[in-house]
Coordinates of C-alpha atoms in Angstrom, one line a residue:
A1 CA 22.2 -20.9 15.5
V2 CA 21.2 -17.9 13.3
I3 CA 21.8 -15.5 16.3
G4 CA 25.0 -17.2 16.9
L5 CA 26.2 -16.3 13.5
V6 CA 25.1 -12.7 13.9
L7 CA 27.0 -12.5 17.1
F8 CA 30.1 -14.0 15.6
A9 CA 29.9 -11.5 12.8
L10 CA 29.4 -8.6 15.3
F11 CA 32.2 -9.9 17.6
R12 CA 34.7 -10.0 14.6
R13 CA 33.7 -6.5 13.6
F14 CA 34.0 -4.8 17.0
A15 CA 37.3 -6.7 17.7
G16 CA 38.8 -5.1 14.6
I17 CA 39.1 -8.4 12.8
P18 CA 38.3 -7.9 9.1
I19 CA 35.7 -10.2 7.6
S20 CA 36.6 -11.0 4.0
R21 CA 33.7 -11.3 1.2
P22 CA 34.0 -15.0 1.1
I23 CA 33.3 -15.2 4.8
K24 CA 30.3 -12.8 4.5
Y25 CA 28.7 -14.8 1.8
A26 CA 29.3 -18.0 3.7
L27 CA 27.6 -16.3 6.9
L28 CA 24.5 -15.2 4.9
L29 CA 24.3 -18.7 3.0
G30 CA 24.8 -20.5 6.5
A31 CA 21.9 -18.4 7.9
L32 CA 19.6 -19.0 5.1
L33 CA 20.2 -22.7 5.1
L34 CA 19.7 -22.8 8.7
L35 CA 16.3 -21.1 8.5
V36 CA 15.4 -23.3 5.7
A37 CA 16.3 -26.5 7.9
L38 CA 14.3 -25.2 10.8
Q39 CA 11.3 -24.8 8.6
L40 CA 11.8 -28.3 7.2
V41 CA 12.0 -29.7 10.7
A42 CA 8.8 -27.7 11.6
V43 CA 7.1 -29.2 8.7
A44 CA 8.2 -32.8 9.3
L45 CA 6.8 -32.5 12.9
S46 CA 3.6 -31.2 11.6
P47 CA 0.8 -33.9 10.9
S48 CA -1.1 -31.6 8.4
V49 CA 1.7 -30.5 6.0
G50 CA 4.0 -32.7 4.2
V51 CA 7.5 -31.9 3.1
T52 CA 6.6 -32.3 -0.6
D53 CA 3.8 -29.6 -0.1
F54 CA 6.5 -27.4 1.6
I55 CA 8.9 -27.5 -1.2
S56 CA 6.2 -26.9 -3.7
E57 CA 5.3 -23.7 -2.0
F58 CA 8.8 -22.6 -1.1
R59 CA 9.9 -22.4 -4.7
W60 CA 7.9 -19.2 -4.9
H61 CA 9.5 -17.9 -1.9
G62 CA 12.9 -18.7 -3.4
I63 CA 12.1 -16.1 -6.2
V64 CA 11.5 -13.4 -3.5
L65 CA 14.7 -14.3 -1.6
F66 CA 16.6 -14.1 -4.9
V67 CA 15.2 -10.7 -6.0
T68 CA 15.7 -9.3 -2.5
A69 CA 19.3 -10.6 -2.1
V70 CA 20.2 -9.3 -5.5
G71 CA 18.7 -6.0 -4.9
A72 CA 20.3 -5.7 -1.5
H73 CA 23.7 -6.5 -2.9
L74 CA 23.5 -4.0 -5.7
S75 CA 22.4 -1.4 -3.5
I76 CA 25.2 -1.9 -0.9
A77 CA 27.8 -2.1 -3.7
F78 CA 26.4 1.1 -5.2
L79 CA 26.5 2.9 -1.9
R80 CA 30.0 1.9 -1.2
R81 CA 31.1 3.6 -4.4
V82 CA 29.4 6.9 -3.9
D83 CA 29.7 9.7 -1.2
W84 CA 26.0 9.5 -0.3
W85 CA 25.8 12.1 2.4
E86 CA 28.3 14.7 1.3
Q87 CA 28.1 14.9 -2.7
D88 CA 25.2 14.7 -5.1
L89 CA 25.2 12.2 -7.8
S90 CA 25.5 13.5 -11.4
N91 CA 22.3 14.0 -13.3
K92 CA 22.8 10.9 -15.5
T93 CA 23.8 8.7 -12.6
A94 CA 20.7 9.8 -10.6
W95 CA 18.4 9.0 -13.4
R96 CA 20.1 5.6 -13.8
V97 CA 19.4 4.9 -10.3
V98 CA 15.6 5.9 -10.8
I99 CA 15.5 3.4 -13.9
A100 CA 17.1 0.6 -11.6
L101 CA 14.6 1.4 -8.8
A102 CA 11.6 1.3 -11.3
I103 CA 12.9 -2.1 -12.6
F104 CA 13.3 -3.4 -9.0
C105 CA 9.8 -2.1 -8.2
F106 CA 8.3 -4.0 -11.0
V107 CA 10.3 -7.3 -10.4
F108 CA 9.9 -7.2 -6.5
A109 CA 6.1 -6.5 -6.7
G110 CA 5.9 -9.4 -9.3
S111 CA 7.8 -11.8 -7.1
I112 CA 5.6 -11.0 -4.0
A113 CA 2.6 -11.5 -6.0
M114 CA 3.9 -14.9 -7.1
L115 CA 3.8 -16.1 -3.6
R116 CA 0.1 -16.6 -4.2
D117 CA 0.7 -19.6 -6.5
G118 CA 3.0 -18.2 -9.1
T119 CA 1.8 -16.3 -12.1
E120 CA -1.8 -16.9 -11.0
G121 CA -1.0 -14.6 -8.2
I122 CA 0.0 -11.8 -10.4
A123 CA -3.2 -12.2 -12.6
G124 CA -5.4 -12.9 -9.6
A125 CA -6.8 -9.4 -9.2
Y126 CA -7.9 -9.3 -13.0
N127 CA -9.3 -12.8 -13.0
R128 CA -12.2 -11.9 -10.8
G129 CA -14.5 -11.4 -13.7
P130 CA -17.5 -9.1 -12.7
Y131 CA -15.5 -7.5 -9.7
E132 CA -12.9 -5.8 -12.0
Y133 CA -12.5 -3.1 -14.6
V134 CA -11.1 -5.6 -17.1
D135 CA -14.6 -7.2 -17.4
D136 CA -15.9 -3.8 -18.9
I137 CA -13.4 -3.6 -21.8
G138 CA -15.4 -3.6 -25.0
K139 CA -18.6 -2.3 -23.4
G140 CA -20.1 0.5 -25.6
V141 CA -18.1 -1.1 -28.6
T142 CA -15.6 1.8 -28.6
I143 CA -14.0 4.0 -26.0
T144 CA -16.3 6.9 -27.2
G145 CA -19.2 4.6 -26.9
L146 CA -18.2 3.6 -23.4
L147 CA -18.0 7.3 -22.2
R148 CA -21.2 8.2 -23.9
D149 CA -23.3 5.3 -22.4
Y150 CA -21.3 5.0 -19.2
N151 CA -24.0 6.2 -16.8
T152 CA -26.7 4.4 -18.7
M153 CA -24.8 1.1 -18.5
H154 CA -24.1 1.7 -14.6
P155 CA -26.1 -1.3 -13.4
M156 CA -24.3 -3.6 -15.8
L157 CA -20.7 -2.5 -14.9
S158 CA -18.3 -4.3 -12.7
M159 CA -18.3 -3.9 -9.1
H160 CA -15.3 -1.6 -9.1
A161 CA -16.6 0.3 -12.1
K162 CA -19.8 1.3 -10.5
V163 CA -17.8 3.4 -7.8
H164 CA -15.5 5.0 -10.1
P165 CA -15.6 7.1 -13.4
P166 CA -14.6 5.5 -16.6
G167 CA -11.0 6.4 -16.5
P168 CA -9.6 2.9 -15.3
I169 CA -11.5 1.0 -17.9
V170 CA -10.3 3.5 -20.7
M171 CA -6.6 3.0 -19.5
L172 CA -7.0 -0.7 -19.5
W173 CA -8.7 -0.7 -22.9
I174 CA -5.9 1.3 -24.3
M175 CA -3.3 -0.9 -22.7
S176 CA -5.1 -3.9 -24.2
L177 CA -4.8 -2.3 -27.7
V178 CA -1.0 -1.6 -27.2
L179 CA -0.3 -5.1 -25.9
F180 CA -2.6 -6.8 -28.4
S181 CA -4.2 -8.9 -25.6
R182 CA -7.0 -8.7 -23.0
D183 CA -5.3 -11.7 -21.1
A184 CA -5.4 -10.9 -17.4
L185 CA -1.8 -11.8 -16.9
V186 CA -0.7 -9.5 -19.7
L187 CA -2.8 -6.7 -18.5
S188 CA -1.4 -7.2 -14.9
L189 CA 2.2 -7.1 -16.3
G190 CA 1.2 -4.0 -18.2
T191 CA -0.4 -2.6 -14.9
M192 CA 2.7 -3.3 -12.9
A193 CA 5.0 -1.4 -15.6
V194 CA 2.8 1.6 -15.5
G195 CA 2.8 1.8 -11.8
S196 CA 6.6 1.6 -11.9
L197 CA 6.8 4.5 -14.2
A198 CA 5.6 6.8 -11.3
L199 CA 9.1 6.8 -9.9
F200 CA 10.2 9.1 -12.6
P201 CA 7.8 12.1 -11.9
L202 CA 8.1 11.4 -8.3
F203 CA 12.0 11.8 -8.4
A204 CA 11.7 14.9 -10.4
W205 CA 9.1 16.4 -8.1
V206 CA 10.9 15.7 -4.8
R207 CA 14.2 16.8 -6.2
E208 CA 13.0 20.1 -7.2
M209 CA 11.1 20.5 -3.7
I210 CA 13.8 19.3 -1.5
N211 CA 17.0 17.6 -3.0
Q212 CA 18.2 14.7 -4.9
R213 CA 19.3 12.5 -1.8
V214 CA 15.6 12.8 -0.6
A215 CA 14.1 12.3 -3.9
L216 CA 16.1 8.9 -4.4
T217 CA 15.1 7.9 -0.8
C218 CA 11.5 8.5 -1.7
C219 CA 11.8 6.3 -4.8
A220 CA 13.3 3.5 -2.7
I221 CA 10.5 3.8 -0.2
Y222 CA 7.9 3.7 -3.1
A223 CA 9.4 0.5 -4.5
L224 CA 9.3 -1.1 -1.0
M225 CA 6.2 0.2 0.5
P226 CA 3.8 -2.6 1.6
S227 CA 0.6 -0.9 0.7
I228 CA 2.0 -0.8 -3.0
V229 CA 3.9 -3.9 -3.3
I230 CA 1.2 -6.2 -1.6
F231 CA -2.0 -4.6 -2.4
T232 CA -1.7 -2.2 -5.2
A233 CA 1.0 -3.2 -7.6
T234 CA -1.1 -5.9 -9.7
S235 CA -4.5 -3.9 -9.5
A236 CA -5.7 -0.9 -11.5
D237 CA -5.2 1.4 -8.7
I238 CA -1.5 1.5 -9.2
M239 CA -2.1 3.2 -12.7
F240 CA -3.3 6.2 -10.8
L241 CA -0.1 7.0 -9.3
P242 CA 1.8 8.2 -12.4
L243 CA -1.2 10.6 -13.0
L244 CA -0.9 11.8 -9.5
M245 CA 2.8 12.3 -9.5
F246 CA 2.9 14.1 -12.9
T247 CA 0.1 16.4 -11.6
L248 CA 2.2 17.3 -8.5
L249 CA 5.3 17.9 -10.5
F250 CA 3.5 20.2 -12.9
F251 CA 1.8 22.1 -10.0
W252 CA 5.2 22.6 -8.3
R253 CA 6.9 23.9 -11.4
A254 CA 4.0 26.1 -12.3
L255 CA 4.3 27.8 -8.8
H256 CA 8.2 28.0 -8.6
R257 CA 8.8 28.7 -12.3
G258 CA 6.0 31.1 -12.8
S259 CA 5.0 28.9 -15.9
I260 CA 1.5 29.2 -17.1
A261 CA 2.2 26.2 -19.4
Y262 CA 2.9 24.0 -16.4
A263 CA -0.2 25.4 -14.7
I264 CA -2.3 24.4 -17.7
A265 CA -0.7 21.0 -17.8
A266 CA -1.4 20.6 -14.1
G267 CA -5.1 21.5 -14.6
V268 CA -5.5 19.0 -17.4
M269 CA -3.8 16.2 -15.4
Y270 CA -6.1 17.0 -12.4
A271 CA -9.1 16.7 -14.6
I272 CA -7.8 13.3 -16.0
M273 CA -7.3 12.2 -12.4
S274 CA -10.9 13.1 -11.7
L275 CA -12.0 10.9 -14.5
T276 CA -10.0 7.8 -12.9
S277 CA -11.0 8.2 -9.2
F278 CA -13.1 10.7 -7.4
S279 CA -11.1 10.2 -4.3
L280 CA -8.1 11.7 -6.1
L281 CA -9.8 15.1 -6.1
T282 CA -8.7 15.4 -2.5
V283 CA -5.3 16.2 -3.8
G284 CA -6.8 19.7 -4.2
A285 CA -6.3 20.2 -0.5
F286 CA -2.5 20.1 -1.2
F287 CA -3.0 22.7 -3.9
A288 CA -4.7 25.0 -1.5
F289 CA -2.2 24.5 1.2
A290 CA 0.8 25.1 -0.9
G291 CA -0.8 28.0 -2.7
L292 CA -1.8 29.8 0.6
W293 CA 1.7 29.0 2.0
R294 CA 3.4 30.7 -0.9
M295 CA 1.1 33.7 -1.0
K296 CA 2.7 34.6 2.3
D297 CA 5.3 35.9 0.2
P298 CA 4.2 39.2 -1.6
A299 CA 6.5 38.3 -4.5
M300 CA 4.6 35.0 -5.1
R301 CA 1.1 36.3 -4.9
M302 CA 0.4 36.9 -8.5
V303 CA 2.3 33.8 -9.5
V304 CA -0.1 31.7 -7.3
I305 CA -3.2 33.6 -8.5
K306 CA -2.3 33.2 -12.2
S307 CA -1.4 29.5 -11.7
A308 CA -4.8 28.8 -9.9
I309 CA -6.8 30.6 -12.7
A310 CA -4.9 28.6 -15.4
M311 CA -5.3 25.3 -13.5
L312 CA -9.1 25.9 -13.0
A313 CA -9.8 27.2 -16.4
S314 CA -7.8 24.1 -18.0
F315 CA -9.6 21.7 -15.7
L316 CA -13.0 23.0 -16.7
V317 CA -12.1 23.2 -20.3
F318 CA -10.9 19.6 -20.3
H319 CA -14.2 18.5 -18.8
G320 CA -16.1 20.5 -21.2
I321 CA -14.3 19.0 -24.1
V322 CA -15.0 15.4 -23.0
R323 CA -18.6 16.4 -22.3
L324 CA -19.0 17.8 -25.9
A325 CA -17.0 15.0 -27.6
T326 CA -18.6 12.1 -26.0
G327 CA -21.6 13.2 -24.0
F328 CA -20.2 11.9 -20.7
D329 CA -21.8 13.7 -17.7
V330 CA -19.3 13.5 -14.8
I331 CA -21.7 15.0 -12.3
E332 CA -24.3 12.3 -12.9
C333 CA -21.5 9.6 -12.7
F334 CA -20.5 10.9 -9.4
R335 CA -24.2 10.7 -8.2
L336 CA -24.5 7.2 -9.3
S337 CA -21.2 6.2 -7.7
H338 CA -22.0 8.0 -4.4
A339 CA -25.5 6.2 -4.3
Q340 CA -23.7 2.8 -5.1

């Protein structure tokens, strides 16, 4: 029946018969109702699942369907009003689109997580006690104390913290102070919001690297990427992405604007990244590739060299300041994490 509706719509389109908006909505609604009816029939024929159980579970699927339908409708309506392939959007409109995508990224990830028993699904990652960073908030009494005693406390840390530097705990600790709560659901929502913010530096970076259309496409892909929506959105890992995107943005501007200030900012952000996850240090391979590529142009060589020196110096200075201010030994932390 669903295939029949699709074929009907295609036949009218290729026959040159216009399909009015009410008919389009009726076709979509009819297809949805048919799918639900088919699922109900399958449930009714199943001896192990009752109709009441199905309806109880399907309510969370309804939220996903609603969010997806609204997002698709608004996207189609927007694309019909603009000349996507021939003309760039105004700067104000482009940033509004990024804001809309960030909101969608937050809502869509939340609706997908709610498939796992509603709000319990959103808070699920942070409800796992000794496995998650949230269990380490408060250890060391203060954030400075946490950094000072982090390596000493290593055997008593949560499972994830044992293989990471203290950055994720610090970020969640600060978030708990801003939100006035250490509740798993509140921190999960805050985490999702922070992850959605990565769209802003992502857009700025890709627009400067390629163009506006590709940048907006990357933002849309980010909001829909399964590895982010399903696995990462409600866990602390998503908080690393804004740091990553800002680092890439600052690095790119340092190279292509010849700005020492941006190079220093990139080095500091790279140092902060290294204090959240040691695996993020692999981004240095991109720095090396892009730098060597740009050094092929004689006019860019001094810019690349100055940027590299500024980034390295700011990276080391930042780690030195952290060591002097808190006593945190990042090398020892790496050894403990690697041994774990």
